[in-house]
Short mmCIF file of N, CA and C in Angstrom, two decimals:
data_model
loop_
_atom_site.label_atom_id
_atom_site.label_comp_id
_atom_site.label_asym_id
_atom_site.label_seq_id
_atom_site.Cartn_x
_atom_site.Cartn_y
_atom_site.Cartn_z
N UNK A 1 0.81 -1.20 0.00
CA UNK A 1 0.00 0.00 0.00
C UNK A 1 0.85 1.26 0.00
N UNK A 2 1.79 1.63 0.50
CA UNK A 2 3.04 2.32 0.67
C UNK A 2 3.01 2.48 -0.67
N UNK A 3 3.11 1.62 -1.42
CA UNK A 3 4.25 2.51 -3.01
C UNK A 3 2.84 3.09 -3.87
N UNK A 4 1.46 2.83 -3.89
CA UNK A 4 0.33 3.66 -4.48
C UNK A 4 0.01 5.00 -3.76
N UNK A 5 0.64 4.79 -2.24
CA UNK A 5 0.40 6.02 -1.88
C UNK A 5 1.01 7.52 -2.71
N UNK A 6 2.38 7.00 -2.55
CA UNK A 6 2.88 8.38 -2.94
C UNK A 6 2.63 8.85 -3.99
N UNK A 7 2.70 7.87 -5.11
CA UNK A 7 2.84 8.41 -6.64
C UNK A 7 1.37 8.81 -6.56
N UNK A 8 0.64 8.28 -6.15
CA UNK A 8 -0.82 8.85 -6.31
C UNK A 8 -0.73 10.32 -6.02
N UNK A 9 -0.24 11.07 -4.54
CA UNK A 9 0.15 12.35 -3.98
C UNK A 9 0.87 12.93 -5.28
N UNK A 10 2.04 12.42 -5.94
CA UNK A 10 2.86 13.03 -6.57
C UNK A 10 1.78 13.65 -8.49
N UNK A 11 0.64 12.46 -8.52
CA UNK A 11 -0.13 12.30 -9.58
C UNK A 11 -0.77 13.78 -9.30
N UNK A 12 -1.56 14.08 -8.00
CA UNK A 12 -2.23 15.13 -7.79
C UNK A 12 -1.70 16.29 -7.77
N UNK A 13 -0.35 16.72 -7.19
CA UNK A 13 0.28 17.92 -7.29
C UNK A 13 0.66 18.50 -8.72
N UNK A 14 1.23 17.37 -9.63
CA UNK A 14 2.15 17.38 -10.80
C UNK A 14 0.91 19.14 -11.33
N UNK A 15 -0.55 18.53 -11.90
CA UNK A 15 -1.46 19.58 -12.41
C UNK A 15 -1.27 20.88 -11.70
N UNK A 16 -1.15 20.67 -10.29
CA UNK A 16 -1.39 21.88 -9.26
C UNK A 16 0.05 22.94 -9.59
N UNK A 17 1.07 22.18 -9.86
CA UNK A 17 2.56 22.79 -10.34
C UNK A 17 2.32 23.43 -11.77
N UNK A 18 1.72 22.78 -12.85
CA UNK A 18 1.46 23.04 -14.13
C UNK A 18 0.58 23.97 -13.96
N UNK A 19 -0.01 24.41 -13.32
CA UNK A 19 -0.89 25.78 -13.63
C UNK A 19 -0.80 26.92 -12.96
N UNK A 20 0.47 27.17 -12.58
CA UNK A 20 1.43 27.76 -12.24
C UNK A 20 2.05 28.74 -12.33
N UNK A 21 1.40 29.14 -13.88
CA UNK A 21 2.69 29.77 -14.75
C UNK A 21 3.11 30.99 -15.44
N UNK A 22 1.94 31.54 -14.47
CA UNK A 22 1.82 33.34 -14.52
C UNK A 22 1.79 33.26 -12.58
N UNK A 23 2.54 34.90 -12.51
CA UNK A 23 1.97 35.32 -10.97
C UNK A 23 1.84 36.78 -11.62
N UNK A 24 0.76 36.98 -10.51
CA UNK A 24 0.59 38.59 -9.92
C UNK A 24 0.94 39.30 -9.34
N UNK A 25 1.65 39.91 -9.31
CA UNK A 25 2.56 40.56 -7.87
C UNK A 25 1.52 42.44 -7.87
N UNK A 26 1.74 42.82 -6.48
CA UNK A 26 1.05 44.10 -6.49
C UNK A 26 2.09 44.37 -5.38
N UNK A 27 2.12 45.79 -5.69
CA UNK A 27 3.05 46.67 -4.97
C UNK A 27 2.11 47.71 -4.73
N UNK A 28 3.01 48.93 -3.85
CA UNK A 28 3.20 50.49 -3.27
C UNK A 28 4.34 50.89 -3.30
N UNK A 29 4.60 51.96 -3.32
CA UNK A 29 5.65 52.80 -2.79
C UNK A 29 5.02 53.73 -1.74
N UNK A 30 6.09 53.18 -0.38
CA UNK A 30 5.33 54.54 0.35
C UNK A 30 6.79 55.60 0.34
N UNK A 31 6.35 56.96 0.17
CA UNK A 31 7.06 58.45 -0.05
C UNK A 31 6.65 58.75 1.31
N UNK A 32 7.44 60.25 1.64
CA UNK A 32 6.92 61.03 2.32
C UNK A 32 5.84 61.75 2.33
N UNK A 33 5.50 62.09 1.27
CA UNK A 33 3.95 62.46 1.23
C UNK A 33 2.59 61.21 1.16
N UNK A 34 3.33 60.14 1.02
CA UNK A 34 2.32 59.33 1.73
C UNK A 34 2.44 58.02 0.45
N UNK A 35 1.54 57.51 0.25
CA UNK A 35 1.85 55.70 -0.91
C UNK A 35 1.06 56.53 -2.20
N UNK A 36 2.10 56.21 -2.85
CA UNK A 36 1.07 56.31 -4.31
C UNK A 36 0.92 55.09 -4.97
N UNK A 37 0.16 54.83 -6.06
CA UNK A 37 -0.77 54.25 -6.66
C UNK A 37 -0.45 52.59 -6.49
N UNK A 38 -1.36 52.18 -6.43
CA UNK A 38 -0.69 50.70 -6.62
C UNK A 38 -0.40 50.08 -7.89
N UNK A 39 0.55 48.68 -8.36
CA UNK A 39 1.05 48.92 -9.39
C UNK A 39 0.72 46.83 -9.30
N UNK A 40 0.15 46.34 -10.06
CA UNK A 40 0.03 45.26 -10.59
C UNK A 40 0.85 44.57 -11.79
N UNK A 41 1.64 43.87 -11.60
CA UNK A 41 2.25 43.09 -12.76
C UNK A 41 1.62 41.64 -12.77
N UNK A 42 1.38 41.08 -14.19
CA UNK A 42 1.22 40.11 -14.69
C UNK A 42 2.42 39.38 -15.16
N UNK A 43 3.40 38.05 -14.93
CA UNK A 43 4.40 37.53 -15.78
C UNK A 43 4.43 36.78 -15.56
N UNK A 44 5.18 35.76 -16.65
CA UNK A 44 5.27 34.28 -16.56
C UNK A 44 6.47 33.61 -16.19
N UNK A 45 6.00 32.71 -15.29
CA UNK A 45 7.06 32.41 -13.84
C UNK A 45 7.93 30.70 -14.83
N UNK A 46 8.92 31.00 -14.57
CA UNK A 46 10.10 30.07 -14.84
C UNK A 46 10.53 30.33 -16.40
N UNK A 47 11.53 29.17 -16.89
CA UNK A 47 12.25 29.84 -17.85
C UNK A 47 11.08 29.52 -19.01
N UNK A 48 10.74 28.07 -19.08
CA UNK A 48 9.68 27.71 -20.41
C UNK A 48 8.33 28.82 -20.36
N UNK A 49 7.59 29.05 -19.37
CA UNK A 49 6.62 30.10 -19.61
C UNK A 49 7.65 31.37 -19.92
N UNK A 50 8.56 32.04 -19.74
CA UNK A 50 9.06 33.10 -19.95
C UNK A 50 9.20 33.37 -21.08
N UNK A 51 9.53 31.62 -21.53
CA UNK A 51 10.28 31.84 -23.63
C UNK A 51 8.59 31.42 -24.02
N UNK A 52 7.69 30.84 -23.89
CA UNK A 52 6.76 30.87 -24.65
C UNK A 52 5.83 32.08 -24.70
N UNK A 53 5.90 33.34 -23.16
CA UNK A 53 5.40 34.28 -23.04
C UNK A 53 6.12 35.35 -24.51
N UNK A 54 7.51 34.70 -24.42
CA UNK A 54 8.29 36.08 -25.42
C UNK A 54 7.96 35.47 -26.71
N UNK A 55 7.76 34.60 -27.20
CA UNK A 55 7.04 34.43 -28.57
C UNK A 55 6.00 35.11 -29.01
N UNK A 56 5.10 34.63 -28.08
CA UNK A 56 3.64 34.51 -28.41
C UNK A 56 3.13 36.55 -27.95
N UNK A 57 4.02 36.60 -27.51
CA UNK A 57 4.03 38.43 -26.93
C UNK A 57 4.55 38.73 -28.44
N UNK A 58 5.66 38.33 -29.03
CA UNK A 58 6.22 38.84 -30.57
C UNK A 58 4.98 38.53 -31.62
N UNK A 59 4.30 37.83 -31.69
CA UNK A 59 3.33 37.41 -32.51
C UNK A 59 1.80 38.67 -32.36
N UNK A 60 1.79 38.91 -30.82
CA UNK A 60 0.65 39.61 -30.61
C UNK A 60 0.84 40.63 -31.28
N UNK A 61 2.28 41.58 -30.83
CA UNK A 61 2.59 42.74 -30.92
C UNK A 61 2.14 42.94 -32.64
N UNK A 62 3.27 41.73 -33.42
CA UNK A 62 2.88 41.76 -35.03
C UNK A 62 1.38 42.17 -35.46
N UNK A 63 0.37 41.01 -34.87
CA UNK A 63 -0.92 41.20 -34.94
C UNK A 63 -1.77 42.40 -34.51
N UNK A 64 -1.69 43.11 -33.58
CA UNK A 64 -1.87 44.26 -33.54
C UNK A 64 -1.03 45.79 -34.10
N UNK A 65 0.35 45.43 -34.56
CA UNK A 65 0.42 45.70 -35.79
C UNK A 65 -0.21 46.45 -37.12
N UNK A 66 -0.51 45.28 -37.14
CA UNK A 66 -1.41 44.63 -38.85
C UNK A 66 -2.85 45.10 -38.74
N UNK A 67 -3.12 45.49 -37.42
CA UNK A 67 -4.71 45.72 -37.12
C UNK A 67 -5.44 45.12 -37.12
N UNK A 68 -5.01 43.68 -36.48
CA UNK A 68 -5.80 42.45 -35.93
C UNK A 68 -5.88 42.61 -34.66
N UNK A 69 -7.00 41.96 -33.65
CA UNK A 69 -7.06 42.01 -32.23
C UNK A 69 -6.27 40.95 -31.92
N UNK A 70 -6.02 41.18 -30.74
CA UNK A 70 -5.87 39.72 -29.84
C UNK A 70 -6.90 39.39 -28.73
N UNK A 71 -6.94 38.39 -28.47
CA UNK A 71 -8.07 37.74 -27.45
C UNK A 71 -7.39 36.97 -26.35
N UNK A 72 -7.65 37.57 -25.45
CA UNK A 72 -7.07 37.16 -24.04
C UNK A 72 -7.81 36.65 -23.25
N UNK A 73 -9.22 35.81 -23.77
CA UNK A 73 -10.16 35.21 -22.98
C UNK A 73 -10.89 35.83 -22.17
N UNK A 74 -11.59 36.73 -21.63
CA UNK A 74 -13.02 37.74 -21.63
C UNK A 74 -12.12 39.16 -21.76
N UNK A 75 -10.78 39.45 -22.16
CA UNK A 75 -10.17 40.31 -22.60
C UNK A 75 -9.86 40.22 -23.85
N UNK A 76 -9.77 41.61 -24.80
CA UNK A 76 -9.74 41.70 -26.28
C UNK A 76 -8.50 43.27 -26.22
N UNK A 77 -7.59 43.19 -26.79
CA UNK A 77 -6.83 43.97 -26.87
C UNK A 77 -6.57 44.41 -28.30
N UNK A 78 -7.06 45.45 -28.98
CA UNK A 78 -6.75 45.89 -30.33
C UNK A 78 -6.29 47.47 -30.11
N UNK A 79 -6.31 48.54 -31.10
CA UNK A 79 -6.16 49.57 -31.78
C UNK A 79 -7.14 49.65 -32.41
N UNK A 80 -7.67 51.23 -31.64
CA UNK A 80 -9.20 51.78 -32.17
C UNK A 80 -8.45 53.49 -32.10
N UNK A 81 -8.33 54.03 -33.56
CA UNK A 81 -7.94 55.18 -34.25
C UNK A 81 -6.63 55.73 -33.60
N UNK A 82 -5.40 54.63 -33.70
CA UNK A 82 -4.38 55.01 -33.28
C UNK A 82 -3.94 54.48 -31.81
N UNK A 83 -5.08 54.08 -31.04
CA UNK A 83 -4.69 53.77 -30.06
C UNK A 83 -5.10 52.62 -29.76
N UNK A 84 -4.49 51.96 -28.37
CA UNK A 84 -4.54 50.58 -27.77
C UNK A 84 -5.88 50.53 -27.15
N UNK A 85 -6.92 49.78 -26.79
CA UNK A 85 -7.97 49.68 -25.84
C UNK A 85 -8.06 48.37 -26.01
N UNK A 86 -8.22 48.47 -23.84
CA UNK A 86 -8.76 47.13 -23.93
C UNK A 86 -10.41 46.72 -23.45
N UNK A 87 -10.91 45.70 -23.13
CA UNK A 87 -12.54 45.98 -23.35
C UNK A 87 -12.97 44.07 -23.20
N UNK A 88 -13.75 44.53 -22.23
CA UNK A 88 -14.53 42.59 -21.99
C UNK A 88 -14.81 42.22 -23.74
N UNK A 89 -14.39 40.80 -23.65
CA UNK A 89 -14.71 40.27 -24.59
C UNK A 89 -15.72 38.75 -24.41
N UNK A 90 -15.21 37.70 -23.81
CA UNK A 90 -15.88 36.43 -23.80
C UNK A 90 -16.31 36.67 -22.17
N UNK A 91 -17.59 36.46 -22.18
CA UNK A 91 -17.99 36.51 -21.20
C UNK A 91 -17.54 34.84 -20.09
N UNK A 92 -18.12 33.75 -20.69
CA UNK A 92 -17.39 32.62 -20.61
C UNK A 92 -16.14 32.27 -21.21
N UNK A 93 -14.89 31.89 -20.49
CA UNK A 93 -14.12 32.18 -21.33
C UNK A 93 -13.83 30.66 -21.62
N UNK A 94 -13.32 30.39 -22.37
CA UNK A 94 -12.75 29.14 -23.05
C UNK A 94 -11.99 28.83 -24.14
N UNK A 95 -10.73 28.09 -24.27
CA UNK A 95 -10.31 28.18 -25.66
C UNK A 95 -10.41 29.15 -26.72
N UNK A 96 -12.05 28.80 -27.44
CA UNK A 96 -12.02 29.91 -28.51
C UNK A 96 -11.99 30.99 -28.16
N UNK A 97 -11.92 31.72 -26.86
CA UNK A 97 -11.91 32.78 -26.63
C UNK A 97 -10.17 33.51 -26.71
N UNK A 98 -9.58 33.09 -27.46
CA UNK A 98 -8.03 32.58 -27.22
C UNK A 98 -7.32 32.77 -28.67
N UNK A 99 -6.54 34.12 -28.97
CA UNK A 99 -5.92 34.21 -29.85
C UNK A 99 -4.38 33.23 -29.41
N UNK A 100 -4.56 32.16 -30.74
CA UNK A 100 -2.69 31.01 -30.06
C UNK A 100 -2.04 31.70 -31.08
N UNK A 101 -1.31 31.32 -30.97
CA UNK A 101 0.61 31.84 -31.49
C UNK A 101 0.85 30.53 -32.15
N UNK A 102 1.12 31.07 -33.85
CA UNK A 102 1.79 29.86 -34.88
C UNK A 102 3.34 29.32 -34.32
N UNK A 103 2.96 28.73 -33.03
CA UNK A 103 4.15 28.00 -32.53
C UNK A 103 4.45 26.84 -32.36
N UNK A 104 5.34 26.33 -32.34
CA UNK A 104 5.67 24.49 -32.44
C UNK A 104 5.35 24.14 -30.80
N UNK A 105 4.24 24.60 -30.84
CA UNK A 105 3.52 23.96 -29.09
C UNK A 105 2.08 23.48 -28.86
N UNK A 106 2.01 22.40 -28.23
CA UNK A 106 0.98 21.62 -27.89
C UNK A 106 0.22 22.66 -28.03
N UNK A 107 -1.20 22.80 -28.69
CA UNK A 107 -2.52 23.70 -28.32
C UNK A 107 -3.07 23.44 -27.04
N UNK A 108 -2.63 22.27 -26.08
CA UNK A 108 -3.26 22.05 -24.67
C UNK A 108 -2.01 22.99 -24.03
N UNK A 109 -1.07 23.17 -24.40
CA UNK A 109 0.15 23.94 -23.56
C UNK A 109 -0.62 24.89 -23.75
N UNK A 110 -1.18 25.46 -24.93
CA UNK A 110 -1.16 27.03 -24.70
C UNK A 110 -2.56 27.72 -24.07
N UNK A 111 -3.26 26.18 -24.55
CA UNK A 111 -4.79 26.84 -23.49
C UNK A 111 -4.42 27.14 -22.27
N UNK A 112 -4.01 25.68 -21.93
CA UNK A 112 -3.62 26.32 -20.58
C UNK A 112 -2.93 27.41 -20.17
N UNK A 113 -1.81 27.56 -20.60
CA UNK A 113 -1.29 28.93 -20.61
C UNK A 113 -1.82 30.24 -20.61
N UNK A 114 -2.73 30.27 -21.48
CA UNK A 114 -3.73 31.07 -21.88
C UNK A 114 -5.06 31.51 -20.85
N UNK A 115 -5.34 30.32 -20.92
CA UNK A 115 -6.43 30.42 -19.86
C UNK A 115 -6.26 30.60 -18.64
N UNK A 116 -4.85 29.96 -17.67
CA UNK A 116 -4.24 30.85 -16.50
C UNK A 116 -3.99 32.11 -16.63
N UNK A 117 -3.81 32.79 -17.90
CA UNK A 117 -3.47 34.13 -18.09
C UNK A 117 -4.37 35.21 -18.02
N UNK A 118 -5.68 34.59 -18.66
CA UNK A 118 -7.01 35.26 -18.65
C UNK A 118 -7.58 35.43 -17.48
N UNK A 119 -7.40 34.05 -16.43
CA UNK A 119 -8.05 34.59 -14.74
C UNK A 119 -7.55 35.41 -14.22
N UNK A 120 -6.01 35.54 -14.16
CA UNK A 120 -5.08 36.44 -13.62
C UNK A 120 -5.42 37.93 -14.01
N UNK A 121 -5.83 38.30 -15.75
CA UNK A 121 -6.15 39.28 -15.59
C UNK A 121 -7.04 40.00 -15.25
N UNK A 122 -8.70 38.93 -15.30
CA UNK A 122 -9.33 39.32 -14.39
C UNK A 122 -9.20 39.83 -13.11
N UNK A 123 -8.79 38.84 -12.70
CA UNK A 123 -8.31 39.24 -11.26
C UNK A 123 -7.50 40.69 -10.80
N UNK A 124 -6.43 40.55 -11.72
CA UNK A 124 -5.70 41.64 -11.69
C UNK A 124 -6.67 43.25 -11.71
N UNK A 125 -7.39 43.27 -12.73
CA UNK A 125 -8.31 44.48 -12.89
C UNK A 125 -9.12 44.62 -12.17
N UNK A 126 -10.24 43.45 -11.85
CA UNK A 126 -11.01 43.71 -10.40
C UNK A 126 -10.21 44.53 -9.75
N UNK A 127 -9.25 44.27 -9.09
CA UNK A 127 -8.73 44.22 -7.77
C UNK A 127 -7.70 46.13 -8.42
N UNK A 128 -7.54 45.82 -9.44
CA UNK A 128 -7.43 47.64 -9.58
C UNK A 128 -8.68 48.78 -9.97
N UNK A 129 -9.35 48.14 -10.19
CA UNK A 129 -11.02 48.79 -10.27
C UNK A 129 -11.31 48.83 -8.78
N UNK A 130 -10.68 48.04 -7.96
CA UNK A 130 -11.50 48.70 -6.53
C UNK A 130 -10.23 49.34 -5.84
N UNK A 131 -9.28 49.30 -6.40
CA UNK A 131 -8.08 50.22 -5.53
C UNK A 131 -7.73 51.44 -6.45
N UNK A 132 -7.64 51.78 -8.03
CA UNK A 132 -6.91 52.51 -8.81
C UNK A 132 -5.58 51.95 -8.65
N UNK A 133 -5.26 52.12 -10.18
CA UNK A 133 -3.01 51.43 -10.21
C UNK A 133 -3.07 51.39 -11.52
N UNK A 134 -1.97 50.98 -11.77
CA UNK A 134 -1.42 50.29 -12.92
C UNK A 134 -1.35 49.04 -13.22
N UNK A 135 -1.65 48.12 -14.55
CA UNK A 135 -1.55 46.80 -14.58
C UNK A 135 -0.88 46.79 -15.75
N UNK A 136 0.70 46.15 -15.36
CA UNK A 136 1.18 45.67 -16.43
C UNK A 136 1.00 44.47 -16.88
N UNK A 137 0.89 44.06 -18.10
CA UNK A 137 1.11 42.66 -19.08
C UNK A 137 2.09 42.42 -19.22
N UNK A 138 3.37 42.02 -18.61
CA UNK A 138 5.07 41.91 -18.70
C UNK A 138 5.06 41.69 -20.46
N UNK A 139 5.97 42.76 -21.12
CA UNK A 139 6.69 42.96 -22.44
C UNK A 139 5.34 42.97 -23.41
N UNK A 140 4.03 43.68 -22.91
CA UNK A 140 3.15 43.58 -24.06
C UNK A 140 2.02 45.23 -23.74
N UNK A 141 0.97 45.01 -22.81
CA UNK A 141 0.90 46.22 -22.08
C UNK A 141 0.77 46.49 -20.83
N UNK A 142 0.23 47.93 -20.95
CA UNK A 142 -0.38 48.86 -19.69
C UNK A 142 -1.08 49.54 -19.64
N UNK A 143 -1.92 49.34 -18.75
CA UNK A 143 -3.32 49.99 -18.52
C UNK A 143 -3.42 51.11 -17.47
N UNK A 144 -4.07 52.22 -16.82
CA UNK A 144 -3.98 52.65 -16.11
C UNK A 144 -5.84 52.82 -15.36
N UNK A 145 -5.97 52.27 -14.64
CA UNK A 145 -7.06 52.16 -14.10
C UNK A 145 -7.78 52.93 -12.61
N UNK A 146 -8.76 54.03 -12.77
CA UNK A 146 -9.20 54.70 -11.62
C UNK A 146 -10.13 53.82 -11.10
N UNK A 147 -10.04 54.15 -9.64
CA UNK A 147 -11.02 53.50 -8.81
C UNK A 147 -12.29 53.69 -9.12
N UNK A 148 -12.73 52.58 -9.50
CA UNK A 148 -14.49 52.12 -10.01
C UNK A 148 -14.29 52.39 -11.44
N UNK A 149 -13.42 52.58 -12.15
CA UNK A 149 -13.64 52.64 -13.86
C UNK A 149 -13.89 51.60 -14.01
N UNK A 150 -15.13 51.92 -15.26
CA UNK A 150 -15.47 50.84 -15.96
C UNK A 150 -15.30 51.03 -17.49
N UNK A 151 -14.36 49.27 -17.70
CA UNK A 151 -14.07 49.06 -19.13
C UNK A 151 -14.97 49.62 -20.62
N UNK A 152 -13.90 49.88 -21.57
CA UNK A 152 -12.94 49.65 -21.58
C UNK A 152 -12.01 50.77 -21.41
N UNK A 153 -10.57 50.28 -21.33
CA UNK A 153 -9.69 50.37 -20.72
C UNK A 153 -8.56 51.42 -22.37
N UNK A 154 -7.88 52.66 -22.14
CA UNK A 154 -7.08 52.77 -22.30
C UNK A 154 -5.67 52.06 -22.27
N UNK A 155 -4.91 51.29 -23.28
CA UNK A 155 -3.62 50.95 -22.84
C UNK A 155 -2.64 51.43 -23.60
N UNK A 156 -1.62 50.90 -23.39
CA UNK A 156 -0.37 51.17 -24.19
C UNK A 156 0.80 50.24 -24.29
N UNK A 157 1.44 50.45 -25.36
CA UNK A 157 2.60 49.52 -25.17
C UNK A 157 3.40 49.26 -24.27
N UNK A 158 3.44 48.15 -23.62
CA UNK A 158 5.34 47.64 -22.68
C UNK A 158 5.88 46.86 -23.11
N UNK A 159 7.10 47.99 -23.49
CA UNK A 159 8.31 46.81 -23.42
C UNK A 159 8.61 46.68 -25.33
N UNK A 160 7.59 47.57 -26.08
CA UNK A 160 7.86 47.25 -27.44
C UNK A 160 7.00 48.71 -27.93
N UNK A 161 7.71 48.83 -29.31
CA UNK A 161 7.18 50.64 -29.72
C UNK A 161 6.37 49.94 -31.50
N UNK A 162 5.80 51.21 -31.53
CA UNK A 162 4.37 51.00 -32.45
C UNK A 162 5.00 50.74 -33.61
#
């Protein structure tokens, strides 16, 4: 009974490690005149999400570009008369809600990928819709969000020029 135990434990974590692969980090600075804004980053944690984030970030950038959207799963990020906005898109999100990247990677790698990326930014914006900050997209964008704004969202480029 001993040797089904563990691998069974090891069976259950393995998924819990794999979905993993973005964090959120939120900051302050406190000054002397007191904390200004809070500042949200989105990025993808270890080296393989880092190199599939910097692809599939080179592909977006192209695509918006060209004056195609991208779809970030109930997020839609295009250029409307010169500028970046972002704006609810899939209300349920799933797969098709999911611009992928012509990359030599499993389409289950990148849902997933994808789809951890899409809660996070939910999350991320809630949580600056009830504080005001900044939310970066590590090497793609930035948004700047007042307390209680509602989408959509002004952004701009990070980390790459028009």
């Amino acid at each position: 009974m001993r040797r089904g135990g563990p691998s069974f434990l090891i069976l259950l974590l393995l998924p819990l490690a794999h979905a993993q692969e973005w964090r959120l980090t939120r900051s302050q600075s406190l000054t002397q005149e007191g904390a200004t804004a809070w500042r949200y980053t989105l990025s993808p944690v270890g080296k393989e999400a880092r190199e599939l984030w910097q692809r599939l970030a080179l592909q977006y950038q192209d695509h918006l570009r060209a004056g195609y959207r991208v779809d970030l799963g109930s997020w839609r990020l295009y250029f409307l008369g010169g500028r970046l906005r972002l704006e609810p898109h899939c209300p349920k999100v799933n797969p098709a809600c999911l611009t992928f990247g012509a990359l030599p990677v499993e389409k289950a790698v990148q849902d997933r990928f994808l789809l951890e990326l899409s809660t996070l930014l939910d999350q991320a914006l809630a949580q600056a819709r009830a504080t005001g900050g900044t939310l970066t997209l590590s090497g793609f964008f930035r948004v700047e969000v007042k307390r209680g704004q509602a989408p959509p969202y002004p952004a701009r480029p990070s980390g790459w020029a028009l």
